[in-house]
Amino acid sequence: MQPFTYVRASNVGDAVKALSRGAKLLAGGTTLYDLMKLRIERPERIIDINHLGELKHFDTSGERELVFGALARMSEVAADAGLVRDYPAISESLWRAASQQLRNMASLGGNLLQRTRCPYFRGGEPYACNKRDPGSGCAAAEGLDRGQALLGASPSCSAVYPGDFAAALVAFDAEIDVVGPGGERVLPFEELHREPADTPQKETTLEPGEMIVRIRIPVTPLGRASTFLKVRDRESYAFALASAAVALEMDGDVVRDARVAVGGLATRPWRARAAERLLIGRRFDESAARAAGEAALDGAIPGRSNAFRIELGIRTVTDALMTARQRA
Amino acid sequence: MTDVPFPNVPREDARQKVCGAPIFGADSPRPGLLHAALAVSTIPKGRILDIDTLAASATPGVRQVLTHQDLADLQLPGFLLGGYGFQNFQPLRSPDIAYRGQPIAVVVADTFEAATEAAALVRATYAAEAFCPTIDSPGVDIVDQADTPMGQFLTEPVAADADAAFAAAPIKVDIELKCPAQHQNPIELIATVAEWEGDTLIVHEGTQNAEGVRHGLARVLGIPAGQVEVISPFVGGGFGQKNSLQMQTALAAAASRRAGAPVKLVVPRTQLFQGASFRPASRHHVRLGADVSGTLLAAIHETDAQSSRIDFFPGEYAATSARLYGWSAFRGLHRLIRTDTQTPGFMRAPFEHPACFAMETAMDELAYAIGMDPVDLRLANDTILDPITKRPFSSRHAGTCLRRGAERFGWQARSAEPRSMRSADGSFVGWGVALGAYPGMMVSNVVRLTANSDGGVEIAMGAHEMGQGMRSVIAAVAGRKLRISPGAVTVVIGDTRAALQQPTAGSWGSASAALAIEAAADAMWKALAKLTPDGVVEGRSPSEILKAAARDSLDVETMVKPPGQPDDVFGLLRSGLVSRAGPVFDDCVSFSFIAHFVEVHVEPRLRRIRVPRVVSVADCGRVISPRTALSQVRGGVVWGIGAALREASETDPRYGGFLNADLAEYAIPVNADIGRIDVEFIDEPDGLLESGVKSLGEVSLCGVAPAIANAVFHATGRRLRELPIRIEHVM
Amino acid sequence: MTGTVTLSQAQPRRATASLSVTLMVNGAIHDLFIDVRTSLLDALREHIGLTGAKKGCDHGQCGACTVHIDGRRVVSCLTLAAQAQGYDVGTIEGLQGVDGALHPMQQAFIDHDALQCGYCTPGQIMSAIACVQEGHAKSLDEIREYMSGNLCRCGAYVGIVAAIEDVAARTQG
C-alpha cells in the first residue's frame, strides 16, 4: 500500500474542496482500503468523511420519497421497519450483501461505488486488465469466465458490477444528489454507472471532485410486493451468480405495474424494461414470469463457461416474480 | 482401561481459547521485532535475468532486501517423505523459477506496512519457459508411480486377477471421475517469528511438525539441529498444509540473522495459494463387477494424480478404496502428472476422500444397476478380512455403522426412484449414503512424565494441538492411567525444547499419544512402586506415594514405539523424520470406518442444492475425548460439504498459479451452508492397542462427498462424477 | 498533532509516513505513533499487544479480526486505525469481568464446544455477542445467516449456532 495523507473532513464543503486529483473519500473503507492493500487504489490523500453527521440520516416515512444520506450504514437501513414492510426488495438487497460486519461499516454511497470482483482485476500482475491498467488488455476475454458479465460487456471488459443494493435502486427509479465544485446536481441513479465500452476504467458519470450525498427513492405502491433474490455459490457471504430485484402492482390477476432489474450478470446495474413491458397489462402466471425473465436476459452474450448464468438469470427473475406475486 | 467409556467433559484448552489467550505463531511478542514480506514471481517457469530492488530498498523504513544473489548458500530441505520440506525446493537459492508465486525476494522493514509496500516494488525480468500448469495441460508429463523412487515403498494393492474377474462379471460399472485441486486454507495464515539468541535460532510458527521444521531449518541453513528450537503450542488449523518446513521459514530465519533482530513474516492468503501445499487434482477410473445378487466380484481403481516437476508426491488412493468391501479381486494403479506448480501435498484425507468419492459413487451406480438398496449392497459385501493381505481387520464395525445410521436417518422410508421424493416447499429430496474408510497409523514417541507430590502431573511429548483436542486426549488417558483428574495434568506439546516432537498428521495423533502415555504411565507406576516399602501402588495416588517417600517429584522418560516397528525408529525420530506404522501390522490391518447418510434438497427451478441433514456413525475404536471427537466428525462433515459442493482451486492455464486465490473467490462453507449434523460413535475398543483407539480426524470427511453426490442423483436423476457439484450441473 | 487531524492541519500533497493516533480499547487509552496505513487490526496486534483478534485474510473475507466499535461488530482489518479514533473499540480481551468471570457467550462456547483450533474463535465470539444484541438470533436460520461472516475452517458451526441459541434464549428470557 502506498503511503497517503489522512485527513478528516468536518463538512461536505470541506470534503469536496479537498477532493483534488489523487484524493479519495473514505467512508466504510470496505472497498477502498481493500483495494489499497492490493495496490489497485493508490490515493495520495484520504479524506475521512465519517464525521459528516448530515449524511448519516435516512428517512423512510416521507410522503413523496425515501431519503437516505450517503453515509447511512447498510445494516441500519436494512433493519428499518418501514423498509422491511413497504420495500422488502431494498431491505433484502442490503442484508443479503457481504456480512453483518461489513454492512455495519459500509455506507450506502460507498456501496454504490463498490468496484468489480473480477479476479483478473483484483489479481494484479500478471493478469492484463483494462480497468486497472488502461490499454493493457483483458485477461478475462480468453480466460476463466464463469463469473464474467453476460450483459453490457465489451471486448475490452466483461467485469461484473457486483453491488446488490444498486439492483433495487435501479428498479425503483432512484435518484442521487451529487455535490461537486460546481454545486449540487441531481442524477437519475440509472445514469450513474457506465458500460465499459472501450474505457472500462471510467466506471461512473461522476465528475472529478464530485461526491454522492444523498439517495432518494420516490414513494411507490410497488414497494410492498417486491423482493430481491440472490443466487450464489454458497448460501451467504458471497457475490451473486445472478440476482433480481422485482416489484409488482396487481389489479386482481392482472399486472398493473412492474419493475425488473437484474444483478450479478451485467457490467452495470441493469434495469430490464422490456421485461416490465411484457408483464404490464398481462395476467400473471408462471409462464408470464418466465417470459419476463427471458426478456430480462435478452441480448446476453455467453462466453465459454458462463452460459448457464443466462438460464439461471431467467429463473432468478422468474422465481423472484413468483415471490413478489405472493406478496401482492 | 478400555472397558469404561470416557466422560464427556469440556476440552482442556477451551477456556484459554474463548479468551483469545493462546499464543499462536504470529502472536508471539518480541522486543525490537522487524517485519518481513515476500516478493513473488509473476511467471510460472523460467529464470530471473535481472532483479531490481532499488525502489524497494529506498522505501522508508526498509532495512534490507534479500534476493537469490544474497541467499545462494541456502541448502535444499529434501522432500517431506525422507526429507523435511513440503517440497524439495528452496526459494531464493537460485534464479530458477519453478512455479508462479514463488518468492524471489524478502524485504525486512521496521513495519509491516513498509515491508509489504516495498515487496510490491521489487521488479524482476525473466527468461520465461514453456510450462504445464494443470493435469489437463497438453503434453504434460505422466509417469507410473511404480517407476518413481517412491514406487519401491508403495506397492500397488492387488488381490487375484481383477481384470479377468471384471471381464467375466455379469454386471459392470465402468466410470471415470474427477476431483479438483483444493487448498487447505486453515484460517491461521502460515507465519514465522524467527529470532536468534547467539547461535541458536528460535522459531515461533504454527506447525504440525516442529521437529521436522527444526531439522529442515538446520539443513537449509547449514547449522546443527541442536541450534534450532521450534515452538508451536497452538496451531490455528493445519489440515496437512502445516506438516513440514514451509518456504518462508528459512527466509525469515536468514533475514533475522542478517538484521540482528527478530523478524516476523506472515504470508498473505494469496501467496499461500501459490506458495504452500494443496490437494492435488486427480482423475479416477473405477470398474466394479458383481453378480446379480449383489456380490462384488472385482474392483479396479486407477488414479492419475497431480504432482509437481520438483517432487513425486505419491498417491495412496487405492490403499483405502481396496479396504472398503470384501471383493475377491482388486487391482489398484497410480500414475503421477507432473505440473509446473509448487508440490501438492497432504490435505485432510488427502487420498482417502477422493478414493471414497470414486469408489462409493461407483457402488451407488452398481446398486442402481442391480436394483438393490444401496445400504443392502454395502452390507452384503462387508468383510472381516482385509481383501488385500487376507489378515483380519483390527476391528471393523462398518456394517454396524451402516445399520445404525440407516435407523437413525430413517432410511427405510426412502423410495429408490430418482426424483420421487419432494419436500413441503416443492424441492426435490435426495437421500444418499456412503461409507468412508481411513487407515490406522501410529508413530513412536519419547515421553517425559513428571509426577509431583502436590498432585500435579506434567507430560512433555511429541504432539501438536491444531483443534482436534490433543491436550484433552492426553489429559484423559493420563488421568485414567494415573488415577488422577485430567485437570491435574499439564500438557506440554509442540515445543522442541520440551521433548522430541513427532508430526501430528495422518489421524495418528490420538492413537500415538495414548500408546505413549500408557507406556509412560506404566513406567511411572513401576518407578513409584520402588518408592514404596511394599512395592504396592494399588489404591494409592502418585502424590500419596511421593509424599510418603518424602519426594517432591518423580521424573520418568519412556521411549514408545508402535507394534512391529524396529528400534531404529527412535533414530529417525531424533532426525525429525516420519516413521509411521500401519495400517498393515503383523497380524492385522487397521482402518477406521464411518457411514454417512445425507439429505439434499434441490430447488425445483433455481436448483440450489442444500444439505439440511446429515447422520454420521463412526467406528474409530474407543472414544477418548467424546466432546472433541464429536466436533471432529462434525467438522469432517462440513469439509465434505465443502468438497462436494463448493471448493475448487482454479488455474488459468495461460498464467499458471491459481486464479481464485483468496477466501472470497475460493468458497469454503459458511455457517449458513450447514444444517443438522447428527453423530453417533460405535465406541467399541479396537484390539490393536491397549487404549482401543483408532483414527478419527480424517475418516470423518471420507464418504461425505459421495453420499452427497449419490443424494443429488437421487434428487435429480443426474449422475455427477466430477467435484464440486455446482448449480450449473443440475440445471 | 494528536487525535483528530482536521483539513486545515493537513499537509498538502506530500504523504506523511506516521501519525499520532489515540485509541480507546476496552476502556483503556492508547497513544500510538504509527504508520498512517496501519489497520486497526495491526494496531491492536502489533502496537497495543492485544493479539486476540486474528489475521486470516486481511481483506474482510474471513471475520477472524472481528471487534466491536461502539458496540457494533466490524472487521478490524478493513478499518484504518486512524478511522477508529474517538470510538470505543472492544476486543475479546475486554469481555471478562474484573474477577475473571467469563462472558455468558464465552461460557456457552465452552459448553457447546463451539470451537476447535481456537483461531477464529475470538472473532466468532465478538460476532456472536453482537448477533444476539442486534436481535438476529431469533431462529437457527437467522443465526446461521448472521454468523456467516465468520469462517470456521475446523467446521465448528453446529456448536457455534447452539451456543448462540443458548445465550439468546437466556437473554430473551
PDB file of N, CA and C in Angstrom, chain C residues 102-164:
ATOM      1  N   LEU C 102     -16.180 -15.291  33.017  1.00  0.00           N
ATOM      2  CA  LEU C 102     -16.375 -15.294  31.570  1.00  0.00           C
ATOM      3  C   LEU C 102     -17.686 -14.600  31.205  1.00  0.00           C
ATOM      4  N   HIS C 103     -17.701 -14.007  30.038  1.00  0.00           N
ATOM      5  CA  HIS C 103     -18.953 -13.532  29.429  1.00  0.00           C
ATOM      6  C   HIS C 103     -19.828 -14.757  29.137  1.00  0.00           C
ATOM      7  N   PRO C 104     -21.140 -14.646  29.268  1.00  0.00           N
ATOM      8  CA  PRO C 104     -22.001 -15.808  29.006  1.00  0.00           C
ATOM      9  C   PRO C 104     -21.755 -16.456  27.639  1.00  0.00           C
ATOM     10  N   MET C 105     -21.380 -15.633  26.652  1.00  0.00           N
ATOM     11  CA  MET C 105     -21.115 -16.220  25.329  1.00  0.00           C
ATOM     12  C   MET C 105     -19.838 -17.056  25.359  1.00  0.00           C
ATOM     13  N   GLN C 106     -18.854 -16.610  26.092  1.00  0.00           N
ATOM     14  CA  GLN C 106     -17.628 -17.411  26.216  1.00  0.00           C
ATOM     15  C   GLN C 106     -17.940 -18.753  26.872  1.00  0.00           C
ATOM     16  N   GLN C 107     -18.736 -18.701  27.930  1.00  0.00           N
ATOM     17  CA  GLN C 107     -19.096 -19.945  28.624  1.00  0.00           C
ATOM     18  C   GLN C 107     -19.895 -20.865  27.707  1.00  0.00           C
ATOM     19  N   ALA C 108     -20.796 -20.279  26.927  1.00  0.00           N
ATOM     20  CA  ALA C 108     -21.608 -21.098  26.017  1.00  0.00           C
ATOM     21  C   ALA C 108     -20.734 -21.747  24.943  1.00  0.00           C
ATOM     22  N   PHE C 109     -19.709 -21.030  24.504  1.00  0.00           N
ATOM     23  CA  PHE C 109     -18.797 -21.622  23.522  1.00  0.00           C
ATOM     24  C   PHE C 109     -18.069 -22.824  24.124  1.00  0.00           C
ATOM     25  N   ILE C 110     -17.741 -22.739  25.411  1.00  0.00           N
ATOM     26  CA  ILE C 110     -17.126 -23.900  26.072  1.00  0.00           C
ATOM     27  C   ILE C 110     -18.139 -25.036  26.178  1.00  0.00           C
ATOM     28  N   ASP C 111     -19.336 -24.698  26.652  1.00  0.00           N
ATOM     29  CA  ASP C 111     -20.345 -25.724  26.912  1.00  0.00           C
ATOM     30  C   ASP C 111     -20.719 -26.494  25.641  1.00  0.00           C
ATOM     31  N   HIS C 112     -20.776 -25.799  24.531  1.00  0.00           N
ATOM     32  CA  HIS C 112     -21.201 -26.430  23.279  1.00  0.00           C
ATOM     33  C   HIS C 112     -20.015 -26.813  22.398  1.00  0.00           C
ATOM     34  N   ASP C 113     -18.822 -26.728  22.933  1.00  0.00           N
ATOM     35  CA  ASP C 113     -17.601 -26.995  22.163  1.00  0.00           C
ATOM     36  C   ASP C 113     -17.672 -26.308  20.800  1.00  0.00           C
ATOM     37  N   ALA C 114     -17.967 -25.007  20.854  1.00  0.00           N
ATOM     38  CA  ALA C 114     -18.187 -24.240  19.631  1.00  0.00           C
ATOM     39  C   ALA C 114     -16.866 -23.761  19.036  1.00  0.00           C
ATOM     40  N   LEU C 115     -15.863 -24.575  19.120  1.00  0.00           N
ATOM     41  CA  LEU C 115     -14.538 -24.183  18.653  1.00  0.00           C
ATOM     42  C   LEU C 115     -13.702 -25.436  18.476  1.00  0.00           C
ATOM     43  N   GLN C 116     -12.658 -25.302  17.709  1.00  0.00           N
ATOM     44  CA  GLN C 116     -11.657 -26.366  17.661  1.00  0.00           C
ATOM     45  C   GLN C 116     -10.273 -25.758  17.844  1.00  0.00           C
ATOM     46  N   CYS C 117      -9.664 -25.269  16.750  1.00  0.00           N
ATOM     47  CA  CYS C 117      -8.289 -24.787  16.913  1.00  0.00           C
ATOM     48  C   CYS C 117      -8.229 -23.498  17.714  1.00  0.00           C
ATOM     49  N   GLY C 118      -9.323 -22.748  17.749  1.00  0.00           N
ATOM     50  CA  GLY C 118      -9.359 -21.533  18.560  1.00  0.00           C
ATOM     51  C   GLY C 118      -8.910 -20.283  17.838  1.00  0.00           C
ATOM     52  N   TYR C 119      -8.560 -20.412  16.572  1.00  0.00           N
ATOM     53  CA  TYR C 119      -8.010 -19.252  15.867  1.00  0.00           C
ATOM     54  C   TYR C 119      -9.104 -18.270  15.452  1.00  0.00           C
ATOM     55  N   CYS C 120     -10.210 -18.778  14.934  1.00  0.00           N
ATOM     56  CA  CYS C 120     -11.308 -17.892  14.544  1.00  0.00           C
ATOM     57  C   CYS C 120     -12.182 -17.547  15.733  1.00  0.00           C
ATOM     58  N   THR C 121     -11.965 -18.212  16.866  1.00  0.00           N
ATOM     59  CA  THR C 121     -12.885 -18.137  17.999  1.00  0.00           C
ATOM     60  C   THR C 121     -13.085 -16.714  18.551  1.00  0.00           C
ATOM     61  N   PRO C 122     -12.023 -15.934  18.763  1.00  0.00           N
ATOM     62  CA  PRO C 122     -12.274 -14.570  19.243  1.00  0.00           C
ATOM     63  C   PRO C 122     -13.218 -13.787  18.317  1.00  0.00           C
ATOM     64  N   GLY C 123     -13.009 -13.919  17.018  1.00  0.00           N
ATOM     65  CA  GLY C 123     -13.888 -13.247  16.057  1.00  0.00           C
ATOM     66  C   GLY C 123     -15.303 -13.801  16.114  1.00  0.00           C
ATOM     67  N   GLN C 124     -15.411 -15.108  16.255  1.00  0.00           N
ATOM     68  CA  GLN C 124     -16.736 -15.723  16.341  1.00  0.00           C
ATOM     69  C   GLN C 124     -17.479 -15.198  17.564  1.00  0.00           C
ATOM     70  N   ILE C 125     -16.785 -15.132  18.686  1.00  0.00           N
ATOM     71  CA  ILE C 125     -17.443 -14.725  19.935  1.00  0.00           C
ATOM     72  C   ILE C 125     -17.844 -13.250  19.866  1.00  0.00           C
ATOM     73  N   MET C 126     -16.974 -12.397  19.364  1.00  0.00           N
ATOM     74  CA  MET C 126     -17.337 -10.984  19.235  1.00  0.00           C
ATOM     75  C   MET C 126     -18.526 -10.825  18.294  1.00  0.00           C
ATOM     76  N   SER C 127     -18.526 -11.617  17.239  1.00  0.00           N
ATOM     77  CA  SER C 127     -19.630 -11.566  16.289  1.00  0.00           C
ATOM     78  C   SER C 127     -20.913 -12.118  16.922  1.00  0.00           C
ATOM     79  N   ALA C 128     -20.766 -13.183  17.694  1.00  0.00           N
ATOM     80  CA  ALA C 128     -21.922 -13.840  18.309  1.00  0.00           C
ATOM     81  C   ALA C 128     -22.605 -12.925  19.333  1.00  0.00           C
ATOM     82  N   ILE C 129     -21.799 -12.222  20.113  1.00  0.00           N
ATOM     83  CA  ILE C 129     -22.366 -11.296  21.100  1.00  0.00           C
ATOM     84  C   ILE C 129     -23.179 -10.216  20.382  1.00  0.00           C
ATOM     85  N   ALA C 130     -22.610  -9.696  19.308  1.00  0.00           N
ATOM     86  CA  ALA C 130     -23.320  -8.672  18.543  1.00  0.00           C
ATOM     87  C   ALA C 130     -24.573  -9.241  17.893  1.00  0.00           C
ATOM     88  N   CYS C 131     -24.476 -10.468  17.430  1.00  0.00           N
ATOM     89  CA  CYS C 131     -25.615 -11.113  16.769  1.00  0.00           C
ATOM     90  C   CYS C 131     -26.823 -11.144  17.703  1.00  0.00           C
ATOM     91  N   VAL C 132     -26.574 -11.487  18.962  1.00  0.00           N
ATOM     92  CA  VAL C 132     -27.671 -11.520  19.938  1.00  0.00           C
ATOM     93  C   VAL C 132     -28.143 -10.101  20.236  1.00  0.00           C
ATOM     94  N   GLN C 133     -27.205  -9.194  20.433  1.00  0.00           N
ATOM     95  CA  GLN C 133     -27.584  -7.809  20.760  1.00  0.00           C
ATOM     96  C   GLN C 133     -28.386  -7.155  19.642  1.00  0.00           C
ATOM     97  N   GLU C 134     -28.048  -7.487  18.403  1.00  0.00           N
ATOM     98  CA  GLU C 134     -28.773  -6.916  17.260  1.00  0.00           C
ATOM     99  C   GLU C 134     -30.193  -7.461  17.151  1.00  0.00           C
ATOM    100  N   GLY C 135     -30.454  -8.562  17.844  1.00  0.00           N
ATOM    101  CA  GLY C 135     -31.747  -9.232  17.683  1.00  0.00           C
ATOM    102  C   GLY C 135     -31.776 -10.150  16.477  1.00  0.00           C
ATOM    103  N   HIS C 136     -30.608 -10.620  16.082  1.00  0.00           N
ATOM    104  CA  HIS C 136     -30.542 -11.512  14.914  1.00  0.00           C
ATOM    105  C   HIS C 136     -30.332 -12.967  15.314  1.00  0.00           C
ATOM    106  N   ALA C 137     -30.837 -13.321  16.498  1.00  0.00           N
ATOM    107  CA  ALA C 137     -30.684 -14.705  16.957  1.00  0.00           C
ATOM    108  C   ALA C 137     -32.048 -15.301  17.276  1.00  0.00           C
ATOM    109  N   LYS C 138     -33.040 -14.936  16.481  1.00  0.00           N
ATOM    110  CA  LYS C 138     -34.400 -15.375  16.785  1.00  0.00           C
ATOM    111  C   LYS C 138     -34.728 -16.762  16.259  1.00  0.00           C
ATOM    112  N   SER C 139     -33.940 -17.271  15.358  1.00  0.00           N
ATOM    113  CA  SER C 139     -34.145 -18.642  14.856  1.00  0.00           C
ATOM    114  C   SER C 139     -32.789 -19.203  14.459  1.00  0.00           C
ATOM    115  N   LEU C 140     -32.743 -20.521  14.303  1.00  0.00           N
ATOM    116  CA  LEU C 140     -31.480 -21.143  13.890  1.00  0.00           C
ATOM    117  C   LEU C 140     -31.031 -20.600  12.541  1.00  0.00           C
ATOM    118  N   ASP C 141     -31.973 -20.459  11.616  1.00  0.00           N
ATOM    119  CA  ASP C 141     -31.597 -19.980  10.289  1.00  0.00           C
ATOM    120  C   ASP C 141     -31.092 -18.542  10.336  1.00  0.00           C
ATOM    121  N   GLU C 142     -31.703 -17.750  11.205  1.00  0.00           N
ATOM    122  CA  GLU C 142     -31.249 -16.360  11.307  1.00  0.00           C
ATOM    123  C   GLU C 142     -29.836 -16.299  11.900  1.00  0.00           C
ATOM    124  N   ILE C 143     -29.587 -17.122  12.905  1.00  0.00           N
ATOM    125  CA  ILE C 143     -28.231 -17.172  13.477  1.00  0.00           C
ATOM    126  C   ILE C 143     -27.234 -17.583  12.403  1.00  0.00           C
ATOM    127  N   ARG C 144     -27.589 -18.617  11.648  1.00  0.00           N
ATOM    128  CA  ARG C 144     -26.669 -19.100  10.606  1.00  0.00           C
ATOM    129  C   ARG C 144     -26.359 -17.991   9.602  1.00  0.00           C
ATOM    130  N   GLU C 145     -27.405 -17.279   9.184  1.00  0.00           N
ATOM    131  CA  GLU C 145     -27.201 -16.207   8.204  1.00  0.00           C
ATOM    132  C   GLU C 145     -26.322 -15.105   8.781  1.00  0.00           C
ATOM    133  N   TYR C 146     -26.633 -14.685   9.994  1.00  0.00           N
ATOM    134  CA  TYR C 146     -25.931 -13.534  10.554  1.00  0.00           C
ATOM    135  C   TYR C 146     -24.573 -13.901  11.155  1.00  0.00           C
ATOM    136  N   MET C 147     -24.245 -15.168  11.170  1.00  0.00           N
ATOM    137  CA  MET C 147     -22.896 -15.585  11.582  1.00  0.00           C
ATOM    138  C   MET C 147     -22.058 -16.030  10.384  1.00  0.00           C
ATOM    139  N   SER C 148     -22.581 -15.823   9.185  1.00  0.00           N
ATOM    140  CA  SER C 148     -21.863 -16.313   8.008  1.00  0.00           C
ATOM    141  C   SER C 148     -20.655 -15.463   7.632  1.00  0.00           C
ATOM    142  N   GLY C 149     -20.492 -14.334   8.294  1.00  0.00           N
ATOM    143  CA  GLY C 149     -19.303 -13.527   8.035  1.00  0.00           C
ATOM    144  C   GLY C 149     -18.086 -13.979   8.822  1.00  0.00           C
ATOM    145  N   ASN C 150     -18.228 -15.068   9.558  1.00  0.00           N
ATOM    146  CA  ASN C 150     -17.102 -15.603  10.336  1.00  0.00           C
ATOM    147  C   ASN C 150     -16.821 -17.032   9.889  1.00  0.00           C
ATOM    148  N   LEU C 151     -15.786 -17.188   9.080  1.00  0.00           N
ATOM    149  CA  LEU C 151     -15.444 -18.525   8.602  1.00  0.00           C
ATOM    150  C   LEU C 151     -14.791 -19.328   9.721  1.00  0.00           C
ATOM    151  N   CYS C 152     -15.167 -20.609   9.797  1.00  0.00           N
ATOM    152  CA  CYS C 152     -14.503 -21.535  10.705  1.00  0.00           C
ATOM    153  C   CYS C 152     -14.073 -22.728   9.880  1.00  0.00           C
ATOM    154  N   ARG C 153     -12.778 -22.843   9.626  1.00  0.00           N
ATOM    155  CA  ARG C 153     -12.329 -23.921   8.742  1.00  0.00           C
ATOM    156  C   ARG C 153     -12.370 -25.266   9.461  1.00  0.00           C
ATOM    157  N   CYS C 154     -12.282 -25.266  10.786  1.00  0.00           N
ATOM    158  CA  CYS C 154     -12.435 -26.534  11.506  1.00  0.00           C
ATOM    159  C   CYS C 154     -13.866 -27.054  11.382  1.00  0.00           C
ATOM    160  N   GLY C 155     -14.794 -26.177  11.088  1.00  0.00           N
ATOM    161  CA  GLY C 155     -16.183 -26.609  10.887  1.00  0.00           C
ATOM    162  C   GLY C 155     -16.963 -26.741  12.185  1.00  0.00           C
ATOM    163  N   ALA C 156     -16.803 -25.766  13.085  1.00  0.00           N
ATOM    164  CA  ALA C 156     -17.484 -25.826  14.386  1.00  0.00           C
ATOM    165  C   ALA C 156     -18.863 -25.162  14.347  1.00  0.00           C
ATOM    166  N   TYR C 157     -19.421 -25.007  13.154  1.00  0.00           N
ATOM    167  CA  TYR C 157     -20.643 -24.216  13.009  1.00  0.00           C
ATOM    168  C   TYR C 157     -21.813 -24.737  13.848  1.00  0.00           C
ATOM    169  N   VAL C 158     -21.969 -26.046  13.944  1.00  0.00           N
ATOM    170  CA  VAL C 158     -23.107 -26.592  14.694  1.00  0.00           C
ATOM    171  C   VAL C 158     -23.025 -26.152  16.156  1.00  0.00           C
ATOM    172  N   GLY C 159     -21.830 -26.228  16.718  1.00  0.00           N
ATOM    173  CA  GLY C 159     -21.637 -25.803  18.103  1.00  0.00           C
ATOM    174  C   GLY C 159     -21.807 -24.303  18.276  1.00  0.00           C
ATOM    175  N   ILE C 160     -21.336 -23.554  17.311  1.00  0.00           N
ATOM    176  CA  ILE C 160     -21.449 -22.089  17.374  1.00  0.00           C
ATOM    177  C   ILE C 160     -22.923 -21.680  17.390  1.00  0.00           C
ATOM    178  N   VAL C 161     -23.696 -22.285  16.513  1.00  0.00           N
ATOM    179  CA  VAL C 161     -25.122 -21.960  16.456  1.00  0.00           C
ATOM    180  C   VAL C 161     -25.797 -22.355  17.773  1.00  0.00           C
ATOM    181  N   ALA C 162     -25.434 -23.506  18.302  1.00  0.00           N
ATOM    182  CA  ALA C 162     -26.038 -23.963  19.565  1.00  0.00           C
ATOM    183  C   ALA C 162     -25.683 -23.020  20.708  1.00  0.00           C
ATOM    184  N   ALA C 163     -24.448 -22.551  20.729  1.00  0.00           N
ATOM    185  CA  ALA C 163     -24.024 -21.630  21.794  1.00  0.00           C
ATOM    186  C   ALA C 163     -24.819 -20.333  21.734  1.00  0.00           C
ATOM    187  N   ILE C 164     -24.985 -19.817  20.538  1.00  0.00           N
ATOM    188  CA  ILE C 164     -25.703 -18.546  20.389  1.00  0.00           C
ATOM    189  C   ILE C 164     -27.180 -18.724  20.717  1.00  0.00           C
TER     190      ILE C 164
END
